[in-house]
């Protein structure tokens, strides 16, 4: 960070030249994050760096928009487009992932309900005032990409399956067609426990640069069926009930049975994407730790498929696959 504009701004904001730098780990992200603090670690900020200028643009625009709409995201103090750098509020070191693993079931439910309530604020924020948020809709092509990604990296590379039955491919298309036909509202797109921090007892959303228009079920499914935190079936059921109550209060009128069906479809799509990502990151990107998430991922996918009568071919296919993987 020597002789950079953002270093000077960090010194101005923190109020000292004796800066302490700590690199923060960030899963599958290509960006790098650094916690910058004074020598006594009484004051800290976070520096984000990326070479992806398109991603940088979305990151800055969405941070401003979400903050104005009352969605808790880190405040951005300064941005430097030429350097791909952002100086932002430090959201702390306690993620939802951390809390979920050390909390009992009742405490987890309370925390997750608050996260779902804040998610509803994001979904109801709309798009007025942020045209960039509408530029990349989570449409049929995006949803089809998720099953293609799953097929290529998880089924193909990880499992060695080169040919997927036609009946399963037809159900991949059904998932994409069904979800892409739903009304679109703002979605985070990677709404899982490691992208949500808890600061001052409130959820803070990070990694929102992938936000776009999408259906209201996908983010909730990403959270509740997150393989990083294997919630029990009772917990998932309770949280779905809370989610349904929230969207019903917000005007959803299609009924619980329909909501359960859409939630299941969204869960299956999200989990296929996650399994594809774990395999790709672990096998091709040198991040082998992600391979450990494949077992809970395939278990979660099996749970999501239980009772979904329209996806029986995929359900049978995954049940057979689990016999060799687990």
XYZ file of N, CA, C and O in Angstrom, residues 164-317:
616
model
N -25.624 -37.334 -18.436
C -26.755 -37.149 -17.536
C -28.012 -37.636 -18.240
O -28.241 -37.300 -19.410
N -28.849 -38.448 -17.592
C -30.068 -38.944 -18.233
C -30.944 -37.812 -18.769
O -31.036 -36.740 -18.152
N -31.592 -38.052 -19.895
C -32.449 -37.042 -20.504
C -33.572 -36.618 -19.560
O -33.968 -35.452 -19.543
N -34.092 -37.565 -18.789
C -35.179 -37.227 -17.858
C -34.724 -36.220 -16.806
O -35.485 -35.342 -16.387
N -33.452 -36.318 -16.395
C -32.897 -35.369 -15.435
C -32.675 -34.019 -16.104
O -32.985 -32.963 -15.527
N -32.172 -34.029 -17.319
C -31.985 -32.770 -18.059
C -33.308 -32.044 -18.241
O -33.364 -30.805 -18.160
N -34.377 -32.780 -18.489
C -35.692 -32.163 -18.642
C -36.129 -31.477 -17.353
O -36.734 -30.400 -17.379
N -35.785 -32.079 -16.229
C -36.145 -31.462 -14.955
C -35.259 -30.256 -14.643
O -35.715 -29.305 -13.990
N -34.017 -30.271 -15.091
C -33.190 -29.067 -14.992
C -33.892 -27.899 -15.696
O -33.951 -26.775 -15.170
N -34.410 -28.160 -16.897
C -35.104 -27.116 -17.662
C -36.379 -26.682 -16.951
O -36.721 -25.493 -16.943
N -37.088 -27.632 -16.346
C -38.310 -27.299 -15.618
C -38.018 -26.349 -14.460
O -38.769 -25.388 -14.219
N -36.940 -26.602 -13.745
C -36.556 -25.722 -12.632
C -36.303 -24.313 -13.144
O -36.812 -23.331 -12.583
N -35.515 -24.192 -14.203
C -35.188 -22.876 -14.758
C -36.434 -22.170 -15.284
O -36.620 -20.964 -15.070
N -37.294 -22.905 -15.974
C -38.518 -22.308 -16.513
C -39.449 -21.831 -15.400
O -40.018 -20.738 -15.464
N -39.582 -22.652 -14.367
C -40.498 -22.325 -13.271
C -40.033 -21.102 -12.498
O -40.809 -20.173 -12.244
N -38.781 -21.087 -12.114
C -38.271 -19.977 -11.303
C -38.153 -18.684 -12.101
O -38.372 -17.597 -11.567
N -37.813 -18.783 -13.379
C -37.651 -17.564 -14.183
C -38.990 -16.913 -14.505
O -39.031 -15.749 -14.914
N -40.098 -17.643 -14.315
C -41.426 -17.081 -14.573
C -41.960 -16.266 -13.397
O -42.983 -15.588 -13.528
N -41.278 -16.313 -12.259
C -41.741 -15.603 -11.066
C -41.434 -14.111 -11.159
O -40.484 -13.697 -11.830
N -42.230 -13.272 -10.473
C -41.900 -11.831 -10.409
C -40.517 -11.623 -9.821
O -40.060 -12.402 -8.981
N -39.858 -10.553 -10.250
C -38.490 -10.291 -9.807
C -38.418 -9.112 -8.846
O -39.048 -8.074 -9.060
N -37.611 -9.315 -7.804
C -37.297 -8.275 -6.829
C -35.792 -8.333 -6.571
O -35.128 -9.281 -6.985
N -35.230 -7.318 -5.895
C -33.785 -7.369 -5.633
C -33.387 -8.626 -4.872
O -34.027 -9.015 -3.894
N -32.338 -9.281 -5.341
C -31.798 -10.452 -4.653
C -30.293 -10.280 -4.468
O -29.624 -9.629 -5.264
N -29.778 -10.863 -3.403
C -28.359 -10.773 -3.070
C -27.529 -11.662 -3.994
O -26.472 -11.293 -4.448
N -28.006 -12.874 -4.229
C -27.436 -13.876 -5.129
C -26.441 -14.835 -4.453
O -26.255 -15.959 -4.899
N -25.829 -14.425 -3.325
C -24.933 -15.336 -2.601
C -25.205 -15.201 -1.110
O -24.315 -14.910 -0.311
N -26.454 -15.439 -0.752
C -26.945 -15.130 0.584
C -26.755 -16.322 1.504
O -27.678 -17.085 1.781
N -25.540 -16.477 1.996
C -25.215 -17.595 2.882
C -24.485 -17.087 4.120
O -24.121 -15.919 4.197
N -24.312 -17.976 5.076
C -23.906 -17.582 6.428
C -22.567 -16.863 6.509
O -22.339 -16.084 7.444
N -21.666 -17.093 5.565
C -20.368 -16.424 5.615
C -20.407 -15.032 4.985
O -19.424 -14.299 5.071
N -21.528 -14.686 4.365
C -21.687 -13.354 3.772
C -22.618 -12.470 4.590
O -23.106 -11.446 4.102
N -22.868 -12.884 5.832
C -23.704 -12.105 6.746
C -22.941 -12.003 8.061
O -22.545 -13.026 8.637
N -22.712 -10.781 8.517
C -22.040 -10.566 9.795
C -23.034 -10.002 10.799
O -24.059 -9.432 10.419
N -22.738 -10.199 12.061
C -23.588 -9.681 13.125
C -22.787 -8.624 13.880
O -21.760 -8.923 14.484
N -23.277 -7.389 13.807
C -22.605 -6.268 14.466
C -23.639 -5.478 15.260
O -24.671 -5.100 14.706
N -23.357 -5.251 16.530
C -24.316 -4.557 17.402
C -25.672 -5.251 17.361
O -26.732 -4.610 17.307
N -25.639 -6.575 17.334
C -26.825 -7.438 17.375
C -27.687 -7.350 16.116
O -28.827 -7.817 16.109
N -27.163 -6.766 15.050
C -27.911 -6.638 13.806
C -27.132 -7.278 12.657
O -25.896 -7.208 12.620
N -27.840 -7.894 11.687
C -27.144 -8.478 10.532
C -26.604 -7.410 9.597
O -27.256 -6.388 9.349
N -25.410 -7.650 9.084
C -24.773 -6.787 8.094
C -24.485 -7.658 6.873
O -23.793 -8.667 6.983
N -24.994 -7.247 5.709
C -24.804 -8.030 4.487
C -23.540 -7.583 3.778
O -23.319 -6.380 3.576
N -22.702 -8.545 3.395
C -21.503 -8.241 2.622
C -21.558 -9.005 1.294
O -22.498 -9.758 1.038
N -20.565 -8.804 0.456
C -20.452 -9.511 -0.830
C -21.721 -9.413 -1.677
O -22.167 -10.374 -2.273
N -22.275 -8.212 -1.738
C -23.540 -7.985 -2.436
C -23.341 -7.474 -3.857
O -24.306 -7.060 -4.510
N -22.109 -7.511 -4.369
C -21.839 -6.997 -5.711
C -22.537 -7.815 -6.799
O -22.696 -7.355 -7.924
N -22.972 -9.021 -6.461
C -23.683 -9.861 -7.422
C -25.183 -9.661 -7.395
O -25.913 -10.417 -8.052
N -25.670 -8.663 -6.674
C -27.115 -8.430 -6.567
C -27.727 -8.169 -7.941
O -27.071 -7.626 -8.836
N -28.999 -8.546 -8.101
C -29.677 -8.446 -9.393
C -31.168 -8.705 -9.194
O -31.584 -9.114 -8.104
N -31.982 -8.544 -10.198
C -33.385 -8.920 -10.072
C -33.526 -10.443 -10.083
O -32.915 -11.126 -10.903
N -34.321 -10.965 -9.174
C -34.551 -12.402 -9.119
C -35.776 -12.724 -8.299
O -36.436 -11.823 -7.761
N -36.088 -13.986 -8.184
C -37.275 -14.377 -7.429
C -37.016 -14.296 -5.923
O -35.866 -14.347 -5.479
N -38.082 -14.174 -5.136
C -37.929 -13.940 -3.699
C -37.523 -15.193 -2.926
O -37.175 -15.094 -1.744
N -37.549 -16.362 -3.557
C -37.283 -17.607 -2.837
C -35.801 -17.980 -2.816
O -35.356 -18.702 -1.924
N -35.047 -17.504 -3.796
C -33.676 -17.993 -3.966
C -32.787 -17.619 -2.778
O -32.059 -18.467 -2.250
N -32.804 -16.363 -2.351
C -31.946 -15.963 -1.237
C -32.339 -16.673 0.055
O -31.479 -17.084 0.841
N -33.637 -16.804 0.291
C -34.094 -17.506 1.500
C -33.650 -18.961 1.467
O -33.222 -19.522 2.492
N -33.739 -19.585 0.303
C -33.278 -20.970 0.166
C -31.777 -21.064 0.384
O -31.281 -22.011 1.020
N -31.022 -20.099 -0.142
C -29.568 -20.085 0.046
C -29.209 -20.045 1.524
O -28.255 -20.692 1.968
N -29.971 -19.277 2.286
C -29.713 -19.121 3.715
C -30.117 -20.363 4.502
O -29.329 -20.913 5.280
N -31.339 -20.813 4.295
C -31.889 -21.887 5.116
C -31.270 -23.240 4.775
O -31.104 -24.096 5.647
N -30.903 -23.448 3.511
C -30.323 -24.724 3.078
C -28.811 -24.636 2.880
O -28.222 -25.464 2.184
N -28.178 -23.663 3.494
C -26.746 -23.418 3.377
C -25.921 -24.618 3.864
O -25.994 -24.977 5.037
N -25.121 -25.251 2.992
C -24.322 -26.399 3.435
C -23.237 -26.043 4.446
O -22.729 -26.938 5.137
N -22.852 -24.764 4.542
C -21.859 -24.389 5.537
C -22.405 -24.592 6.957
O -21.658 -24.888 7.892
N -23.701 -24.385 7.117
C -24.364 -24.588 8.413
C -25.502 -25.570 8.177
O -26.536 -25.208 7.625
N -25.312 -26.798 8.582
C -26.323 -27.823 8.332
C -27.423 -27.744 9.398
O -27.361 -28.405 10.441
N -28.399 -26.893 9.131
C -29.542 -26.810 10.029
C -30.333 -28.115 9.959
O -30.422 -28.752 8.911
N -30.922 -28.483 11.078
C -31.741 -29.682 11.108
C -33.048 -29.478 10.355
O -33.453 -28.340 10.066
N -33.729 -30.588 10.053
C -34.984 -30.488 9.305
C -36.020 -29.669 10.063
O -36.774 -28.901 9.454
N -36.088 -29.823 11.388
C -37.034 -29.038 12.179
C -36.707 -27.555 12.094
O -37.617 -26.717 11.980
N -35.409 -27.216 12.150
C -35.010 -25.808 12.048
C -35.353 -25.242 10.679
O -35.856 -24.114 10.557
N -35.107 -26.012 9.644
C -35.430 -25.553 8.292
C -36.933 -25.326 8.145
O -37.365 -24.340 7.545
N -37.710 -26.234 8.712
C -39.164 -26.110 8.639
C -39.646 -24.875 9.389
O -40.502 -24.117 8.884
N -39.104 -24.646 10.582
C -39.483 -23.460 11.361
C -39.104 -22.176 10.635
O -39.880 -21.222 10.595
N -37.927 -22.168 10.037
C -37.481 -20.959 9.340
C -38.278 -20.732 8.067
O -38.571 -19.574 7.721
N -38.650 -21.798 7.370
C -39.507 -21.591 6.205
C -40.841 -20.987 6.637
O -41.373 -20.092 5.971
N -41.400 -21.476 7.744
C -42.661 -20.926 8.240
C -42.529 -19.442 8.545
O -43.418 -18.638 8.238
N -41.407 -19.061 9.165
C -41.173 -17.646 9.457
C -41.037 -16.841 8.166
O -41.580 -15.744 8.039
N -40.291 -17.404 7.217
C -40.132 -16.737 5.923
C -41.483 -16.554 5.237
O -41.791 -15.473 4.716
N -42.310 -17.594 5.263
C -43.627 -17.489 4.628
C -44.470 -16.409 5.309
O -45.156 -15.620 4.637
N -44.423 -16.345 6.635
C -45.175 -15.302 7.352
C -44.705 -13.909 6.948
O -45.513 -12.987 6.785
N -43.394 -13.768 6.772
C -42.833 -12.463 6.394
C -43.311 -12.048 5.008
O -43.759 -10.914 4.802
N -43.235 -12.964 4.038
C -43.632 -12.581 2.682
C -45.146 -12.436 2.575
O -45.644 -11.626 1.775
N -45.875 -13.196 3.393
C -47.332 -13.060 3.387
C -47.733 -11.686 3.906
O -48.633 -11.033 3.339
N -47.065 -11.222 4.966
C -47.328 -9.868 5.468
C -46.959 -8.817 4.424
O -47.529 -7.734 4.380
N -45.984 -9.152 3.573
C -45.552 -8.229 2.530
C -46.420 -8.254 1.285
O -46.128 -7.536 0.319
N -47.464 -9.089 1.277
C -48.399 -9.087 0.153
C -48.417 -10.353 -0.683
O -49.197 -10.449 -1.639
N -47.584 -11.347 -0.349
C -47.601 -12.592 -1.106
C -48.934 -13.288 -0.878
O -49.334 -13.529 0.267
N -49.621 -13.661 -1.946
C -50.988 -14.167 -1.804
C -51.211 -15.524 -2.475
O -52.358 -15.956 -2.608
N -50.145 -16.195 -2.883
C -50.288 -17.449 -3.625
C -50.496 -18.674 -2.731
O -50.743 -19.764 -3.231
N -50.356 -18.498 -1.439
C -50.599 -19.615 -0.536
C -49.343 -20.378 -0.168
O -48.326 -20.329 -0.868
N -49.418 -21.102 0.941
C -48.245 -21.788 1.477
C -47.787 -22.939 0.585
O -46.585 -23.141 0.387
N -48.712 -23.725 0.054
C -48.335 -24.870 -0.765
C -47.520 -24.434 -1.982
O -46.496 -25.045 -2.322
N -47.960 -23.368 -2.627
C -47.234 -22.843 -3.780
C -45.862 -22.329 -3.345
O -44.855 -22.563 -4.030
N -45.825 -21.621 -2.200
C -44.549 -21.099 -1.701
C -43.577 -22.226 -1.397
O -42.377 -22.125 -1.682
N -44.071 -23.310 -0.813
C -43.202 -24.459 -0.504
C -42.625 -25.058 -1.784
O -41.452 -25.440 -1.833
N -43.452 -25.127 -2.813
C -42.982 -25.680 -4.091
C -41.892 -24.794 -4.690
O -40.842 -25.294 -5.126
N -42.123 -23.491 -4.697
C -41.128 -22.578 -5.268
C -39.848 -22.567 -4.432
O -38.739 -22.496 -4.972
N -40.010 -22.650 -3.119
C -38.841 -22.698 -2.236
C -38.014 -23.957 -2.516
O -36.780 -23.899 -2.546
N -38.682 -25.082 -2.733
C -37.973 -26.329 -3.038
C -37.221 -26.224 -4.359
O -36.053 -26.632 -4.459
N -37.864 -25.681 -5.385
C -37.200 -25.502 -6.672
C -35.973 -24.593 -6.518
O -34.902 -24.885 -7.060
N -36.136 -23.489 -5.782
C -35.016 -22.566 -5.579
C -33.895 -23.230 -4.793
O -32.709 -23.026 -5.087
N -34.251 -24.040 -3.794
C -33.243 -24.737 -2.995
C -32.435 -25.694 -3.854
O -31.205 -25.765 -3.748
N -33.115 -26.432 -4.719
C -32.424 -27.393 -5.588
C -31.472 -26.663 -6.527
O -30.305 -27.060 -6.698
N -31.939 -25.577 -7.133
C -31.084 -24.830 -8.057
C -29.856 -24.280 -7.338
O -28.725 -24.410 -7.815
N -30.078 -23.668 -6.177
C -28.973 -23.082 -5.422
C -27.961 -24.143 -4.997
O -26.740 -23.949 -5.095
N -28.443 -25.285 -4.537
C -27.532 -26.325 -4.065
C -26.755 -26.959 -5.208
O -25.589 -27.333 -5.039
N -27.359 -27.052 -6.385
C -26.603 -27.527 -7.545
C -25.474 -26.546 -7.859
O -24.332 -26.953 -8.130
N -25.773 -25.258 -7.813
C -24.743 -24.246 -8.059
C -23.629 -24.358 -7.024
O -22.440 -24.285 -7.363
N -24.018 -24.523 -5.757
C -23.021 -24.608 -4.687
C -22.112 -25.825 -4.873
O -20.885 -25.728 -4.731
N -22.683 -26.960 -5.213
C -21.877 -28.164 -5.422
C -20.940 -27.994 -6.617
O -19.782 -28.431 -6.572
N -21.413 -27.352 -7.667
C -20.539 -27.056 -8.792
C -19.384 -26.162 -8.379
O -18.233 -26.368 -8.788
N -19.693 -25.164 -7.540
C -18.656 -24.239 -7.071
C -17.640 -24.951 -6.180
O -16.425 -24.737 -6.310
N -18.105 -25.791 -5.258
C -17.172 -26.505 -4.375
C -16.205 -27.363 -5.194
O -14.999 -27.404 -4.914
N -16.745 -28.052 -6.199
C -15.890 -28.902 -7.027
C -14.917 -28.069 -7.849
O -13.719 -28.377 -7.925
N -15.400 -26.991 -8.458
C -14.547 -26.148 -9.293
C -13.441 -25.490 -8.469
O -12.265 -25.515 -8.852
N -13.817 -24.910 -7.326
C -12.826 -24.252 -6.478
C -11.814 -25.261 -5.921
O -10.616 -24.987 -5.857
N -12.310 -26.421 -5.525
C -11.431 -27.420 -4.925
C -10.515 -28.116 -5.910
O -9.341 -28.367 -5.613
N -11.041 -28.395 -7.113
C -10.265 -29.164 -8.089
C -9.451 -28.287 -9.034
O -8.381 -28.696 -9.495
N -9.940 -27.100 -9.338
C -9.318 -26.278 -10.381
C -8.700 -24.978 -9.889
O -7.883 -24.385 -10.585
N -9.096 -24.522 -8.714
C -8.639 -23.219 -8.224
C -7.700 -23.327 -7.028
O -7.335 -22.312 -6.437
N -7.314 -24.532 -6.690
C -6.365 -24.713 -5.598
C -6.928 -24.482 -4.213
O -6.173 -24.331 -3.251
N -8.272 -24.468 -4.074
C -8.895 -24.217 -2.775
C -9.554 -25.504 -2.290
O -10.778 -25.637 -2.248
N -8.717 -26.463 -1.918
C -9.183 -27.812 -1.618
C -10.097 -27.871 -0.402
O -10.850 -28.849 -0.233
N -10.060 -26.858 0.450
C -10.933 -26.863 1.630
C -12.404 -26.922 1.232
O -13.244 -27.427 1.996
N -12.721 -26.431 0.030
C -14.123 -26.432 -0.398
C -14.648 -27.844 -0.642
O -15.859 -28.070 -0.603
N -13.762 -28.788 -0.901
C -14.209 -30.155 -1.144
C -14.881 -30.755 0.100
O -15.721 -31.654 -0.025
N -14.535 -30.239 1.276
C -15.146 -30.740 2.506
C -16.632 -30.399 2.592
O -17.375 -31.020 3.360
N -17.067 -29.421 1.814
C -18.475 -29.011 1.862
C -19.353 -29.833 0.922
O -20.573 -29.651 0.897
N -18.737 -30.716 0.144
C -19.524 -31.503 -0.809
C -20.466 -32.466 -0.090
O -21.644 -32.593 -0.484
N -20.010 -33.107 0.958
C -20.881 -34.055 1.673
C -22.130 -33.363 2.214
O -23.256 -33.813 1.933
N -22.003 -32.277 3.001
C -23.236 -31.607 3.450
C -24.041 -31.027 2.294
O -25.271 -30.960 2.365
N -23.357 -30.646 1.211
C -24.064 -30.116 0.055
C -24.971 -31.142 -0.596
O -26.126 -30.859 -0.934
N -24.459 -32.356 -0.777
C -25.270 -33.397 -1.421
C -26.364 -33.880 -0.481
O -27.481 -34.222 -0.913
N -26.097 -33.869 0.820
C -27.141 -34.211 1.793
C -28.259 -33.169 1.764
O -29.451 -33.524 1.798
N -27.884 -31.903 1.683
C -28.878 -30.830 1.619
C -29.697 -30.914 0.339
O -30.908 -30.666 0.340
N -29.036 -31.253 -0.760
C -29.759 -31.398 -2.028
C -30.778 -32.523 -1.929
O -31.918 -32.390 -2.402
N -30.390 -33.624 -1.300
C -31.330 -34.724 -1.113
C -32.524 -34.308 -0.273
O -33.678 -34.655 -0.579
N -32.286 -33.526 0.783
C -33.373 -33.029 1.624
C -34.298 -32.101 0.847
O -35.526 -32.163 0.987
N -33.723 -31.255 0.004
C -34.528 -30.315 -0.774
C -35.420 -31.032 -1.776
O -36.509 -30.559 -2.115
N -34.958 -32.188 -2.275
C -35.713 -32.929 -3.278
C -36.803 -33.809 -2.679
O -37.713 -34.234 -3.402
N -36.736 -34.080 -1.380
C -37.723 -34.959 -0.753
C -39.133 -34.400 -0.939
O -39.419 -33.256 -0.575
N -39.990 -35.187 -1.518
C -41.389 -34.804 -1.644
C -41.711 -33.889 -2.796
O -42.865 -33.476 -2.955
N -40.727 -33.542 -3.631
C -40.999 -32.683 -4.791
C -41.380 -33.607 -5.952
O -40.521 -34.139 -6.658
N -42.659 -33.806 -6.154
C -43.132 -34.826 -7.092
C -42.770 -34.521 -8.538
O -42.701 -35.437 -9.369
N -42.524 -33.256 -8.857
C -42.193 -32.896 -10.232
C -40.728 -33.154 -10.580
O -40.328 -33.016 -11.742
N -39.933 -33.496 -9.586
C -38.497 -33.707 -9.803
C -38.100 -35.123 -9.400
O -37.034 -35.348 -8.828
N -38.917 -36.094 -9.748
C -38.665 -37.473 -9.319
C -37.436 -38.069 -9.995
O -36.717 -38.867 -9.382
N -37.184 -37.721 -11.253
C -36.005 -38.273 -11.940
C -34.724 -37.772 -11.292
O -33.783 -38.533 -11.064
N -34.684 -36.484 -10.989
C -33.514 -35.914 -10.324
C -33.375 -36.485 -8.917
O -32.258 -36.776 -8.465
N -34.483 -36.659 -8.237
C -34.456 -37.241 -6.893
C -33.841 -38.642 -6.924
O -32.954 -38.969 -6.123
N -34.284 -39.485 -7.857
C -33.725 -40.844 -7.977
C -32.246 -40.792 -8.332
O -31.432 -41.559 -7.797
N -31.892 -39.904 -9.227
C -30.508 -39.764 -9.668
C -29.597 -39.394 -8.497
O -28.516 -39.975 -8.324
